[in-house]
Coordinates of N, CA, C and O in Angstrom, one line a residue:
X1 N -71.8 -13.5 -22.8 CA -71.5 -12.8 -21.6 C -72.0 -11.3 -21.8 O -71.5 -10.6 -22.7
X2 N -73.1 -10.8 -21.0 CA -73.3 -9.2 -21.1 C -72.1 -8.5 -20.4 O -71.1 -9.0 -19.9
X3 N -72.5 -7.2 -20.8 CA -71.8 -6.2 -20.7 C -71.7 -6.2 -18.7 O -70.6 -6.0 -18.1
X4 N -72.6 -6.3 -18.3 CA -73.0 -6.2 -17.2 C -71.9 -7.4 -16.5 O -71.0 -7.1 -15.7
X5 N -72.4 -8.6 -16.9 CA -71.3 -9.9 -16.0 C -69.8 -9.2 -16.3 O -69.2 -9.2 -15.3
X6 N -69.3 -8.9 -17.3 CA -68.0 -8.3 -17.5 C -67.6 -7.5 -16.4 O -66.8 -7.6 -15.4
X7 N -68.4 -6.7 -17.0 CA -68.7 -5.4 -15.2 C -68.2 -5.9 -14.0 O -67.4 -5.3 -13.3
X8 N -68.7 -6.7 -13.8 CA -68.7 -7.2 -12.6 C -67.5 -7.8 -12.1 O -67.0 -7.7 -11.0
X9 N -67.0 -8.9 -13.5 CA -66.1 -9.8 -13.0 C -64.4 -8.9 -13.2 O -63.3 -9.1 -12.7
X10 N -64.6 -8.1 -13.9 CA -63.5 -6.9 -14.5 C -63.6 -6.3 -12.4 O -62.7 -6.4 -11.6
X11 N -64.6 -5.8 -12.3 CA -64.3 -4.9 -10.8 C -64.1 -5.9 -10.1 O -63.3 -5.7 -9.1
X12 N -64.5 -7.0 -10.1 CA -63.9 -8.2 -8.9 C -62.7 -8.6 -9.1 O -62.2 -9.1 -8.0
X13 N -62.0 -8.6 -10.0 CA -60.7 -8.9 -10.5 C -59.5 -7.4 -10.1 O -58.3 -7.3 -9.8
X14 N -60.4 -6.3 -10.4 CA -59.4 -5.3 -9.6 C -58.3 -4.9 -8.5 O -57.2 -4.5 -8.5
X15 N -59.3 -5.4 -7.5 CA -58.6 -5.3 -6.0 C -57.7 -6.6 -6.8 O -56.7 -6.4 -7.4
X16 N -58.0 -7.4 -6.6 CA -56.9 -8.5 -7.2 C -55.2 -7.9 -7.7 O -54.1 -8.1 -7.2
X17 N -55.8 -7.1 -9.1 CA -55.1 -6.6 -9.8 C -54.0 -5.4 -8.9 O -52.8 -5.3 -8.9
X18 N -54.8 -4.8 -8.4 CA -54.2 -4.1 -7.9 C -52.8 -4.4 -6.6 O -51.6 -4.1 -6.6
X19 N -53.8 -5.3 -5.4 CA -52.6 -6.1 -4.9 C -51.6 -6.6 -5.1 O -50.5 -6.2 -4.5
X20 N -51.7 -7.4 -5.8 CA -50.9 -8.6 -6.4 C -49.9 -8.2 -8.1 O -48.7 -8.1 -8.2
X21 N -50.8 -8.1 -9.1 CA -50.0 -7.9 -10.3 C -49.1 -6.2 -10.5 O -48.1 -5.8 -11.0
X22 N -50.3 -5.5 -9.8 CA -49.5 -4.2 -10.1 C -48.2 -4.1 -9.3 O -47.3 -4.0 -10.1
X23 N -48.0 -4.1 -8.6 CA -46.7 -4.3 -7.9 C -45.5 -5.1 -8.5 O -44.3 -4.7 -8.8
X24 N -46.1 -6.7 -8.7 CA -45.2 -7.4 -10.0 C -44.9 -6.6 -10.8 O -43.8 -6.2 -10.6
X25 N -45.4 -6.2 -11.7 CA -45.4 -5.2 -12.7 C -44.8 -4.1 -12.4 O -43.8 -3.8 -13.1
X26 N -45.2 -3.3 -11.6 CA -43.8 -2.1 -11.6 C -42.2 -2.2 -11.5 O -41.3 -1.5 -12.0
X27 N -41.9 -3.8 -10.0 CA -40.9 -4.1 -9.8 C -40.4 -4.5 -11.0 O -39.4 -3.9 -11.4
X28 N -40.7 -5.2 -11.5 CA -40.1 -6.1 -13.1 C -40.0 -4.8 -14.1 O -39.2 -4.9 -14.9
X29 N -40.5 -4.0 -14.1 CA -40.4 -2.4 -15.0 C -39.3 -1.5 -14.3 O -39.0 -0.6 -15.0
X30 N -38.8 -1.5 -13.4 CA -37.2 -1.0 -12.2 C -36.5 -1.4 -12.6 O -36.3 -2.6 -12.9
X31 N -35.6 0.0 -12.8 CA -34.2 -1.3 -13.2 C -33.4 -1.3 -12.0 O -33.9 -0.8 -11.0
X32 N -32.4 -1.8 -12.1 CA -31.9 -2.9 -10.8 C -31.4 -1.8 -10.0 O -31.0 -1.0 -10.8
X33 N -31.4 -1.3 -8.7 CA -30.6 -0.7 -8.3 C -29.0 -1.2 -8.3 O -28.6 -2.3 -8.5
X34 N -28.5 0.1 -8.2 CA -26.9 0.1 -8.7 C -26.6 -0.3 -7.4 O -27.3 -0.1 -6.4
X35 N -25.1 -1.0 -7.4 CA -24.5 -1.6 -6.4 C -23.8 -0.3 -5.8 O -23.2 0.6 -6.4
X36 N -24.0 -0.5 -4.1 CA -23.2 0.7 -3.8 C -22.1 0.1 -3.2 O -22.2 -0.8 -2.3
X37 N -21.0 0.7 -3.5 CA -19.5 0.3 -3.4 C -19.3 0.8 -1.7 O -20.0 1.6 -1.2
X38 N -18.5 0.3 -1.1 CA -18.3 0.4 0.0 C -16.9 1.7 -0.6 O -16.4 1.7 -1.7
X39 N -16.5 2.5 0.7 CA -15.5 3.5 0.2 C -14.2 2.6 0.2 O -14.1 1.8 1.0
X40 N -13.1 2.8 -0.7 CA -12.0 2.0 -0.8 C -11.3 2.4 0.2 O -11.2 3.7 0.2
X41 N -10.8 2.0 1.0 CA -9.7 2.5 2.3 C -8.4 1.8 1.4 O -8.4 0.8 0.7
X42 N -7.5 2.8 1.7 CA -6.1 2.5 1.6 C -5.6 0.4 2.1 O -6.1 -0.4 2.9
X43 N -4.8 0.2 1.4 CA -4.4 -1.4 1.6 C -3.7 -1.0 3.3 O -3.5 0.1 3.8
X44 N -3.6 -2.0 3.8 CA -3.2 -2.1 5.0 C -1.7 -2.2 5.0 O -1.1 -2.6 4.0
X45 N -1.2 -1.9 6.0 CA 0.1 -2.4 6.5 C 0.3 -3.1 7.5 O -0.3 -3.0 8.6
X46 N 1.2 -3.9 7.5 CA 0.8 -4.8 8.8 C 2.5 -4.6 9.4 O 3.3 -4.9 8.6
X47 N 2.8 -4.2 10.2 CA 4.2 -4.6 11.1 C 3.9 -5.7 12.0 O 3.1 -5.7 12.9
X48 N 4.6 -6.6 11.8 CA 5.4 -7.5 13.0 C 6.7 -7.8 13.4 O 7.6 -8.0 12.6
X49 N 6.9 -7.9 15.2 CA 8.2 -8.1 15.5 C 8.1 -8.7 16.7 O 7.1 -9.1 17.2
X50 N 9.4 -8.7 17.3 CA 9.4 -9.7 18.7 C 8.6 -8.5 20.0 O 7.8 -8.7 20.9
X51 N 9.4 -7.3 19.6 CA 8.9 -6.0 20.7 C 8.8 -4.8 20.0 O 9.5 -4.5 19.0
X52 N 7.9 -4.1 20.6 CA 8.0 -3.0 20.3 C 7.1 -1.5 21.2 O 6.2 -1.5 22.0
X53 N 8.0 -0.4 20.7 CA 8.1 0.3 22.1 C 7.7 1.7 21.1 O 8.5 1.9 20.1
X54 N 6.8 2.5 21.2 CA 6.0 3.3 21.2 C 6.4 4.8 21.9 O 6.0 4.7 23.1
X55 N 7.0 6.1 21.8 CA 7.5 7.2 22.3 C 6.9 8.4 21.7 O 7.4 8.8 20.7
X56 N 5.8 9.0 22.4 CA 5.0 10.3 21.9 C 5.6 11.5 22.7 O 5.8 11.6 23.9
X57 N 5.8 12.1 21.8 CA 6.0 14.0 22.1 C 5.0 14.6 21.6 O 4.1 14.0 20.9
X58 N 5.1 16.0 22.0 CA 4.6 17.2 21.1 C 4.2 16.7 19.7 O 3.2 16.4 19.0
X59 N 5.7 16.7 19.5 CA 5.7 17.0 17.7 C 5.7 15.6 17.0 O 5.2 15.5 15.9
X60 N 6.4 14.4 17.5 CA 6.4 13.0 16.6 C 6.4 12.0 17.2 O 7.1 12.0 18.2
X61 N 5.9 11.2 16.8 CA 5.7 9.7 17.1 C 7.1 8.8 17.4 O 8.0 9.4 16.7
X62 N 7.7 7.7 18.1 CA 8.5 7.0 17.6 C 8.3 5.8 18.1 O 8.3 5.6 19.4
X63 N 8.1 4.6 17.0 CA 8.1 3.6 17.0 C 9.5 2.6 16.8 O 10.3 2.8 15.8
X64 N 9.7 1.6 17.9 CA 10.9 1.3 17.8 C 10.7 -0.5 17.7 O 10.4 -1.2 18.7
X65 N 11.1 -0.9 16.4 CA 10.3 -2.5 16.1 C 11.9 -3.2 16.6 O 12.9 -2.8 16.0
X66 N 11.8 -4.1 17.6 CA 13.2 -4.9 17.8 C 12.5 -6.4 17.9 O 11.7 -6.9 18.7
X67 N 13.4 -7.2 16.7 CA 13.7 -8.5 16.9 C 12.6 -9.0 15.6 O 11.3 -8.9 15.5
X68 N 13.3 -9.6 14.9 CA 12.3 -10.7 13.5 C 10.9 -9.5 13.1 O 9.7 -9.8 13.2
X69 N 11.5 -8.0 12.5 CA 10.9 -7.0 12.3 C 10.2 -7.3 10.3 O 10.9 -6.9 9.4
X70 N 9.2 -7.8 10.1 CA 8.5 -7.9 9.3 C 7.9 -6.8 8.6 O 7.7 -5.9 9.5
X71 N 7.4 -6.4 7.4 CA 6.1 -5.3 7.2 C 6.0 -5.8 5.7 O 6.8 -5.9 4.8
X72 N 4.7 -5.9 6.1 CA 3.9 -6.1 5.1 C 2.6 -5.3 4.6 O 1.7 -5.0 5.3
X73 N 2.7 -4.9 3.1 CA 2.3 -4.0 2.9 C 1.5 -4.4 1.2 O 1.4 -5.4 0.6
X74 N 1.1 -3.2 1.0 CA 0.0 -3.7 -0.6 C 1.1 -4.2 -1.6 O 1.1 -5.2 -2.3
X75 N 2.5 -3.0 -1.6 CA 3.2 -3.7 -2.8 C 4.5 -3.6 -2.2 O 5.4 -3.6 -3.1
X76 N 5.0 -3.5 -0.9 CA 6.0 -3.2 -0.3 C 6.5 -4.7 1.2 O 5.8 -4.6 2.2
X77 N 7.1 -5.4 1.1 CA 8.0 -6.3 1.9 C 9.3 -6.3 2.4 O 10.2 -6.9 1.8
X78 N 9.4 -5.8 3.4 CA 10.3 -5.7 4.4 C 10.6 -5.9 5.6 O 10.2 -5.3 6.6
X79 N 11.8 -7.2 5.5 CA 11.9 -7.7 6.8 C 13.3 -7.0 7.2 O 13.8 -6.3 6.3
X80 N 14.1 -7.0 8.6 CA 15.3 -6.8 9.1 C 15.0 -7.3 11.0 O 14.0 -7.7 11.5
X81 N 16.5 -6.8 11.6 CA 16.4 -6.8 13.0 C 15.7 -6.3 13.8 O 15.1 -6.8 14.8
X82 N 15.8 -5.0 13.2 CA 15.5 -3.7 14.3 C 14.9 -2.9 13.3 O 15.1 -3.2 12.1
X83 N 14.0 -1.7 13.6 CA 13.4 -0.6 13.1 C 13.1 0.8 14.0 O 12.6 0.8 15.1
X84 N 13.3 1.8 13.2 CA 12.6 3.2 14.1 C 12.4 3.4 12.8 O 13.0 3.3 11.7
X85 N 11.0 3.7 13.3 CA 10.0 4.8 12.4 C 9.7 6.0 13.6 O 9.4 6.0 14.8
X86 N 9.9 7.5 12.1 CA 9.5 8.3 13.1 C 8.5 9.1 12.2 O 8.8 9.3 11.0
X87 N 7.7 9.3 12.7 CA 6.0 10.0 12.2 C 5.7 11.6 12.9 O 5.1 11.7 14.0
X88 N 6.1 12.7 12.1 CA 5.7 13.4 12.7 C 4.1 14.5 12.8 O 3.4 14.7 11.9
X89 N 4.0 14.8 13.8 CA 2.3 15.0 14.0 C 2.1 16.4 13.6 O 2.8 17.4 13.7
X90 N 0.8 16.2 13.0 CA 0.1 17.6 12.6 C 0.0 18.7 14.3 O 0.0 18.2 15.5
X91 N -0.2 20.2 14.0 CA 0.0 21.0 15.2 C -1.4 20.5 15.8 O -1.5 20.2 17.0
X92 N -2.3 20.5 15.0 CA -3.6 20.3 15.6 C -3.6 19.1 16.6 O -4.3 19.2 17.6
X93 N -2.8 17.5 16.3 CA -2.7 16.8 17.3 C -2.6 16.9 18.8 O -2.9 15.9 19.6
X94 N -1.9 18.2 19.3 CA -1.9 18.3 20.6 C -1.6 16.9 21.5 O -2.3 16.6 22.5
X95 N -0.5 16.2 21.2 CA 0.5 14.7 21.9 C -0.5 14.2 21.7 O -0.6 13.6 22.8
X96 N -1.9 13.6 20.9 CA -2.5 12.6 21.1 C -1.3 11.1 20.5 O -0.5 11.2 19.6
X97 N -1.6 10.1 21.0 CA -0.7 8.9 21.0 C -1.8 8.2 19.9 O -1.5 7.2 19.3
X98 N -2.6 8.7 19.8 CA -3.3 8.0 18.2 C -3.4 8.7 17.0 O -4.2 8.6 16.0
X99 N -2.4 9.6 17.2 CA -2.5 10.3 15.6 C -0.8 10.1 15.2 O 0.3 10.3 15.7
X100 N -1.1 9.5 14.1 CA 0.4 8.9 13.7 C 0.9 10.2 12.8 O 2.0 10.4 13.1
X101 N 0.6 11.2 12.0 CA 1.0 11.9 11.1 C 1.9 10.9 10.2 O 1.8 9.7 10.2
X102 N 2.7 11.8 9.4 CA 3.3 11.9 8.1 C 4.6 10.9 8.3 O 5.6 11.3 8.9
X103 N 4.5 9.6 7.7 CA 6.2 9.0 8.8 C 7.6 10.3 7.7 O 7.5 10.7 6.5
X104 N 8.3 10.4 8.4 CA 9.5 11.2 8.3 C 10.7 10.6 7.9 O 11.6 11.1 7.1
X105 N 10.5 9.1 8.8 CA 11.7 8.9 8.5 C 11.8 7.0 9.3 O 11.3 6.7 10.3
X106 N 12.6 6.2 8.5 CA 12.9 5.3 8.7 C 14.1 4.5 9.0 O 14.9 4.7 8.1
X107 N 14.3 4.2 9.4 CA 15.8 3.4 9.3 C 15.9 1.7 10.1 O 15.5 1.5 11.2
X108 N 16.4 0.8 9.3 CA 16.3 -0.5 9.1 C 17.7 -0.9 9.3 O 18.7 -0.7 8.5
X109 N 17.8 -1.8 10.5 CA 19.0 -2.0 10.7 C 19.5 -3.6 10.7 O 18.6 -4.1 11.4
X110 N 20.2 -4.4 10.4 CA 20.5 -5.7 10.4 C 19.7 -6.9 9.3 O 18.5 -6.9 9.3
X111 N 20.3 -7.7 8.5 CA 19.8 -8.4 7.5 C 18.3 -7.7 7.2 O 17.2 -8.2 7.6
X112 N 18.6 -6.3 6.4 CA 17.7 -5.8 5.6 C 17.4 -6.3 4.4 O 18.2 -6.6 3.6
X113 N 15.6 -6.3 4.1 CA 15.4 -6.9 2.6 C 14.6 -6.4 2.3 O 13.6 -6.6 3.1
X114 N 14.3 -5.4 0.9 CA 13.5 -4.3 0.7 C 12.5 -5.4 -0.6 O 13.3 -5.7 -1.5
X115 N 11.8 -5.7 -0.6 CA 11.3 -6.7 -2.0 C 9.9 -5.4 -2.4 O 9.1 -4.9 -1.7
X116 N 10.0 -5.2 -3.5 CA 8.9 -4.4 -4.1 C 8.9 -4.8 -5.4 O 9.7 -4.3 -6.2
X117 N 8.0 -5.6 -5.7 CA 7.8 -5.8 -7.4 C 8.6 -6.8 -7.7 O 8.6 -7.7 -6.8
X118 N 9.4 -7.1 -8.7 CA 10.0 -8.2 -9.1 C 11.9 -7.1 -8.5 O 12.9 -7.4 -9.1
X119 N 11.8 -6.4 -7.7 CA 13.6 -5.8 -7.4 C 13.5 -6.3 -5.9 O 12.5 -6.2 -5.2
X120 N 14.5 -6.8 -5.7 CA 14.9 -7.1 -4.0 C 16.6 -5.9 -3.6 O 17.6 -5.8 -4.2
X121 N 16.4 -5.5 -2.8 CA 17.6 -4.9 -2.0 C 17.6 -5.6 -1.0 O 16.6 -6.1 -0.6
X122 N 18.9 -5.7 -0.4 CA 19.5 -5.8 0.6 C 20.3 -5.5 1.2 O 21.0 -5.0 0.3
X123 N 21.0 -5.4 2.2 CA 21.8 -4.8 3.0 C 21.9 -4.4 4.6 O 20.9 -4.1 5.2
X124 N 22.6 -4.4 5.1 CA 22.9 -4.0 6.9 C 22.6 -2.8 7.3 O 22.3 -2.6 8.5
X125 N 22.5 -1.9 6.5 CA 21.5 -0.9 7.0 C 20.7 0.0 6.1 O 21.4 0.5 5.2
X126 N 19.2 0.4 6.2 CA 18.8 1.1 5.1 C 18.0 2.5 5.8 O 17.3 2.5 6.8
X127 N 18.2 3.3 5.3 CA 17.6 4.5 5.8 C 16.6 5.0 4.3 O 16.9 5.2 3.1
X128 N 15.2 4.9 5.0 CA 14.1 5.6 4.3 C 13.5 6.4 4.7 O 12.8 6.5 5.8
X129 N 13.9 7.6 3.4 CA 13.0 9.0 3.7 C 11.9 9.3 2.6 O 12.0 10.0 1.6
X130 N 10.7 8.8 3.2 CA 9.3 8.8 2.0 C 9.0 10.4 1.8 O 8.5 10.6 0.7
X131 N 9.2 11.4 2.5 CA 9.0 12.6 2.3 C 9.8 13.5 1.3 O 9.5 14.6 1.1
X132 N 11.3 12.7 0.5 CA 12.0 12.8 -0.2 C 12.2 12.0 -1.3 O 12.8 12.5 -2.2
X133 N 11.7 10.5 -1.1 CA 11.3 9.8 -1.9 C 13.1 9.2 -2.2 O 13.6 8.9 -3.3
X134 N 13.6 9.2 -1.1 CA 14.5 8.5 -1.2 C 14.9 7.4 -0.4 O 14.1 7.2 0.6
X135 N 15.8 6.5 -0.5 CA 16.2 5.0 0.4 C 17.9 5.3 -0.2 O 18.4 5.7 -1.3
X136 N 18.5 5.0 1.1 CA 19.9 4.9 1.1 C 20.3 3.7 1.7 O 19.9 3.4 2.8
X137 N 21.3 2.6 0.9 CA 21.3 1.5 1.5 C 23.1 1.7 2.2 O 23.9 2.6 1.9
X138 N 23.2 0.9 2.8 CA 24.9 0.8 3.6 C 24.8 -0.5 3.9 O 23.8 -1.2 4.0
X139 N 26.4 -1.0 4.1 CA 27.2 -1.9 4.8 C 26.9 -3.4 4.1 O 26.6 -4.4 4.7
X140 N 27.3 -3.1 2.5 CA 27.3 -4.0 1.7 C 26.1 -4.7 0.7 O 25.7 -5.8 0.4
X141 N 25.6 -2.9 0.5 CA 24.1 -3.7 -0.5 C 24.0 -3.8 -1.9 O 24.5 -3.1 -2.8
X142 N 23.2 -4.6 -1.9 CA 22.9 -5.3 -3.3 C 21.4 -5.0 -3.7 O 20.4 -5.1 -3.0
X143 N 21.5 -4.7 -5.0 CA 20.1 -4.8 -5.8 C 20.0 -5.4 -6.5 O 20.9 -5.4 -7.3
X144 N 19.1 -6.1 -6.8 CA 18.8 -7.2 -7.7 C 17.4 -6.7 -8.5 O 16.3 -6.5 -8.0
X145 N 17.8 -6.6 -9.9 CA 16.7 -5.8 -10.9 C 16.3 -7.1 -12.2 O 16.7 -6.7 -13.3
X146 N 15.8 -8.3 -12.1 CA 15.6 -8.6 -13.2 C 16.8 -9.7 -13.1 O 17.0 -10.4 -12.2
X147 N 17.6 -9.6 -14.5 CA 18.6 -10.5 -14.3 C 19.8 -9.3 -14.2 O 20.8 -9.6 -14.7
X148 N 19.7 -8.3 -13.5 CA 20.9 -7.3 -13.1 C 21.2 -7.5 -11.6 O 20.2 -7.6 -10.8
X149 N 22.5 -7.7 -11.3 CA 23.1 -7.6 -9.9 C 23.8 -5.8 -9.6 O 24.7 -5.4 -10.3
X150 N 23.4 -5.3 -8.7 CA 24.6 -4.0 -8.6 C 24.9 -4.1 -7.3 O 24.1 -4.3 -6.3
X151 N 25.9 -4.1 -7.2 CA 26.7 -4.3 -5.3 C 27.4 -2.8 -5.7 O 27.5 -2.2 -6.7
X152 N 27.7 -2.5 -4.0 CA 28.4 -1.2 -4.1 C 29.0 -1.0 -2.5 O 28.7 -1.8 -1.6
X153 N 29.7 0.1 -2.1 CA 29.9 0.6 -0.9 C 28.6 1.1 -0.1 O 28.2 0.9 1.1
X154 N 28.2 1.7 -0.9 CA 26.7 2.6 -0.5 C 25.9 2.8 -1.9 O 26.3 2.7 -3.1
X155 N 24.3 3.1 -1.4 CA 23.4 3.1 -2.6 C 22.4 4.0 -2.4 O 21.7 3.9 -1.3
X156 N 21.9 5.4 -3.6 CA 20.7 6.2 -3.0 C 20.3 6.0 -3.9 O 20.9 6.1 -5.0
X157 N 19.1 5.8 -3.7 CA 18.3 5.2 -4.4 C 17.2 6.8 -4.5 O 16.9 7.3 -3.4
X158 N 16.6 7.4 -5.8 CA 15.7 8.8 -6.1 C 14.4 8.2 -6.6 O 14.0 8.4 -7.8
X159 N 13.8 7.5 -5.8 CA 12.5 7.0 -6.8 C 11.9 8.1 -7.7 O 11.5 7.7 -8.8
X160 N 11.8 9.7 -7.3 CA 10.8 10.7 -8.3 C 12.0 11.3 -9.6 O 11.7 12.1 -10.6
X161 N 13.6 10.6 -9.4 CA 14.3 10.8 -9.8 C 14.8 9.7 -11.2 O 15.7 9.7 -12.1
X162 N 13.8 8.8 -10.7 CA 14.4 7.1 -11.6 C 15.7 7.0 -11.5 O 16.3 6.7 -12.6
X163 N 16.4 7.3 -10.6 CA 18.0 7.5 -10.3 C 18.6 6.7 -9.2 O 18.0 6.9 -8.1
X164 N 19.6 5.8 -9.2 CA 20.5 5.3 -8.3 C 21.9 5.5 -8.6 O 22.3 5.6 -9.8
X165 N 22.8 5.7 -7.6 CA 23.9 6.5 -7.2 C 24.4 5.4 -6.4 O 23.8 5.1 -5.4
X166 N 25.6 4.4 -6.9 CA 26.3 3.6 -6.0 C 28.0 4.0 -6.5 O 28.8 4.0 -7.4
X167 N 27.6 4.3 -4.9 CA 29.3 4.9 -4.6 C 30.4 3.3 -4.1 O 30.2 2.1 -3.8
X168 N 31.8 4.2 -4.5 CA 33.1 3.0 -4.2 C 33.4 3.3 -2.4 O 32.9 4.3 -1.7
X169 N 34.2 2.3 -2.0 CA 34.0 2.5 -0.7 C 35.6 3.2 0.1 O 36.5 3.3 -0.7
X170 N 35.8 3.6 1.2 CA 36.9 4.0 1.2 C 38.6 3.2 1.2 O 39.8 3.6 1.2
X171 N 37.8 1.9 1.2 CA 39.4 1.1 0.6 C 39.5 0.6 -0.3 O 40.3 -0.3 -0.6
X172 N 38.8 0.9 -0.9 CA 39.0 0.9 -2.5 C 37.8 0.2 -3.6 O 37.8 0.0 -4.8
X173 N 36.7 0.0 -2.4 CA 35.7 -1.0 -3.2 C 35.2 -0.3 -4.2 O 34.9 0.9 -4.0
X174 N 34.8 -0.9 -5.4 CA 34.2 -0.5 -6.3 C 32.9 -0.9 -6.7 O 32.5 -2.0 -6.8
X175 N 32.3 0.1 -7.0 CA 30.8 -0.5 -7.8 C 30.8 -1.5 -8.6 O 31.7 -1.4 -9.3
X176 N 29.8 -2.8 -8.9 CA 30.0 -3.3 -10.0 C 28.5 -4.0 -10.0 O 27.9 -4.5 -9.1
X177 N 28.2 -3.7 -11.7 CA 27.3 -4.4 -11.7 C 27.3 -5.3 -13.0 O 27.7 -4.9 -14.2
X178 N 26.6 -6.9 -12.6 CA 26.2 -7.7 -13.2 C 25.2 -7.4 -14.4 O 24.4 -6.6 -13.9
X179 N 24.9 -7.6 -15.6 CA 24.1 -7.6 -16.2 C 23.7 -9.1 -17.3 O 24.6 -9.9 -17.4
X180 N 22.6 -9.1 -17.8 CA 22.6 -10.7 -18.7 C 23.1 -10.2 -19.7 O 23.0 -9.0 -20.2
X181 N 24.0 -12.0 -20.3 CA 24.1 -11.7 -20.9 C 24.2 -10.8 -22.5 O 23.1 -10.5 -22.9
X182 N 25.1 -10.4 -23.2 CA 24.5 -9.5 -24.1 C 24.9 -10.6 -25.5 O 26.0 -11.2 -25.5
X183 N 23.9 -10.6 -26.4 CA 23.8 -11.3 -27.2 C 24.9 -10.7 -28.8 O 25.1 -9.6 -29.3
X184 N 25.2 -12.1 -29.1 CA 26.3 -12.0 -30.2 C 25.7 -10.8 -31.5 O 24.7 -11.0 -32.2
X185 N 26.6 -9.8 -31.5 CA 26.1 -8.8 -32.2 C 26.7 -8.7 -33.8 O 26.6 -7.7 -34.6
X186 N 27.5 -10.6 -34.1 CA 27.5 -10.3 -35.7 C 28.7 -9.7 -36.2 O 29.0 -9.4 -37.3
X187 N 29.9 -9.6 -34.7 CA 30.8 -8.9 -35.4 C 32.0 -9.9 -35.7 O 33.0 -9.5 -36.3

């Protein structure tokens, strides 16, 4: 083969090259583009109940859940009767009915059951204040921690506190709590 047929068959094979393998070739030399993550939104919360009734002011929201009051949440479960949540609004909201603000305040009334993690509460009425990072249980509640039972008159519960406070009641009830067994210590 001369130099010349080379010539020839090398430039006829170019455009070829160029079309077709160079492009192969660069993509296969890329590295993969990176997966782009969608932005994480907060887990949802879902409320369900039989009714519910919706009251905007100025300043806060109030949501009033009545009858087979459900919520469900990323790590939070709670069912009861009845509910008011009250949410109050940033100044800049000006009464809009779709700006929920900061909830303030809760309160859970009739066969309450707080389930978070492996602890269940319960009780007839629970008042939660997430801006204080507290839960006050009433009218006969129980916490259930593991294999621990605590019943009481009343219960405040300090989550930023790791603290619960169960009070005796005014005819005489007293706190008492169950714990497992404690194992034979040899004496």
């Amino acid at each position: 083969m001369s130099i010349r047929s080379l010539f020839k068959t090398t430039i006829g094979i170019f455009p070829f090259l160029i079309i077709v393998a160079v492009p192969a070739f660069l993509q296969a030399q890329q590295k993969p583009l990176p997966y782009t993550y969608k932005k994480s939104t907060p887990s949802e919360t879902k409320v369900q109940c039989d009714n519910l009734t919706l009251v905007s002011s100025l300043d806060e929201n109030r949501f009033t859940f009545i009858g087979n009051v459900s919520i469900k949440g990323d790590s939070l479960d709670v069912t009861c009767d009845n509910m008011t949540v009250v949410s109050k609004k940033n100044v800049t909201d000006t009464g809009s009915v779709g700006k929920i603000g900061k909830i303030e305040y809760i309160l859970a009334i009739g066969n309450v059951k707080i389930i978070q993690g492996s602890r269940v509460a319960m009780a007839g009425r629970a008042q939660i204040l997430p801006l204080e990072s507290k839960v006050i249980l009433e009218n006969s509640p129980t916490v259930i921690d593991g294999g621990s039972v605590v019943t009481g008159y009343r219960m405040i519960l300090l989550k930023g506190e790791k603290k619960a406070i169960v009070e005796g009641g005014p005819d005489g009830e007293r706190p008492s709590v169950s714990l497992p067994d404690i194992p034979d210590l040899g004496y």
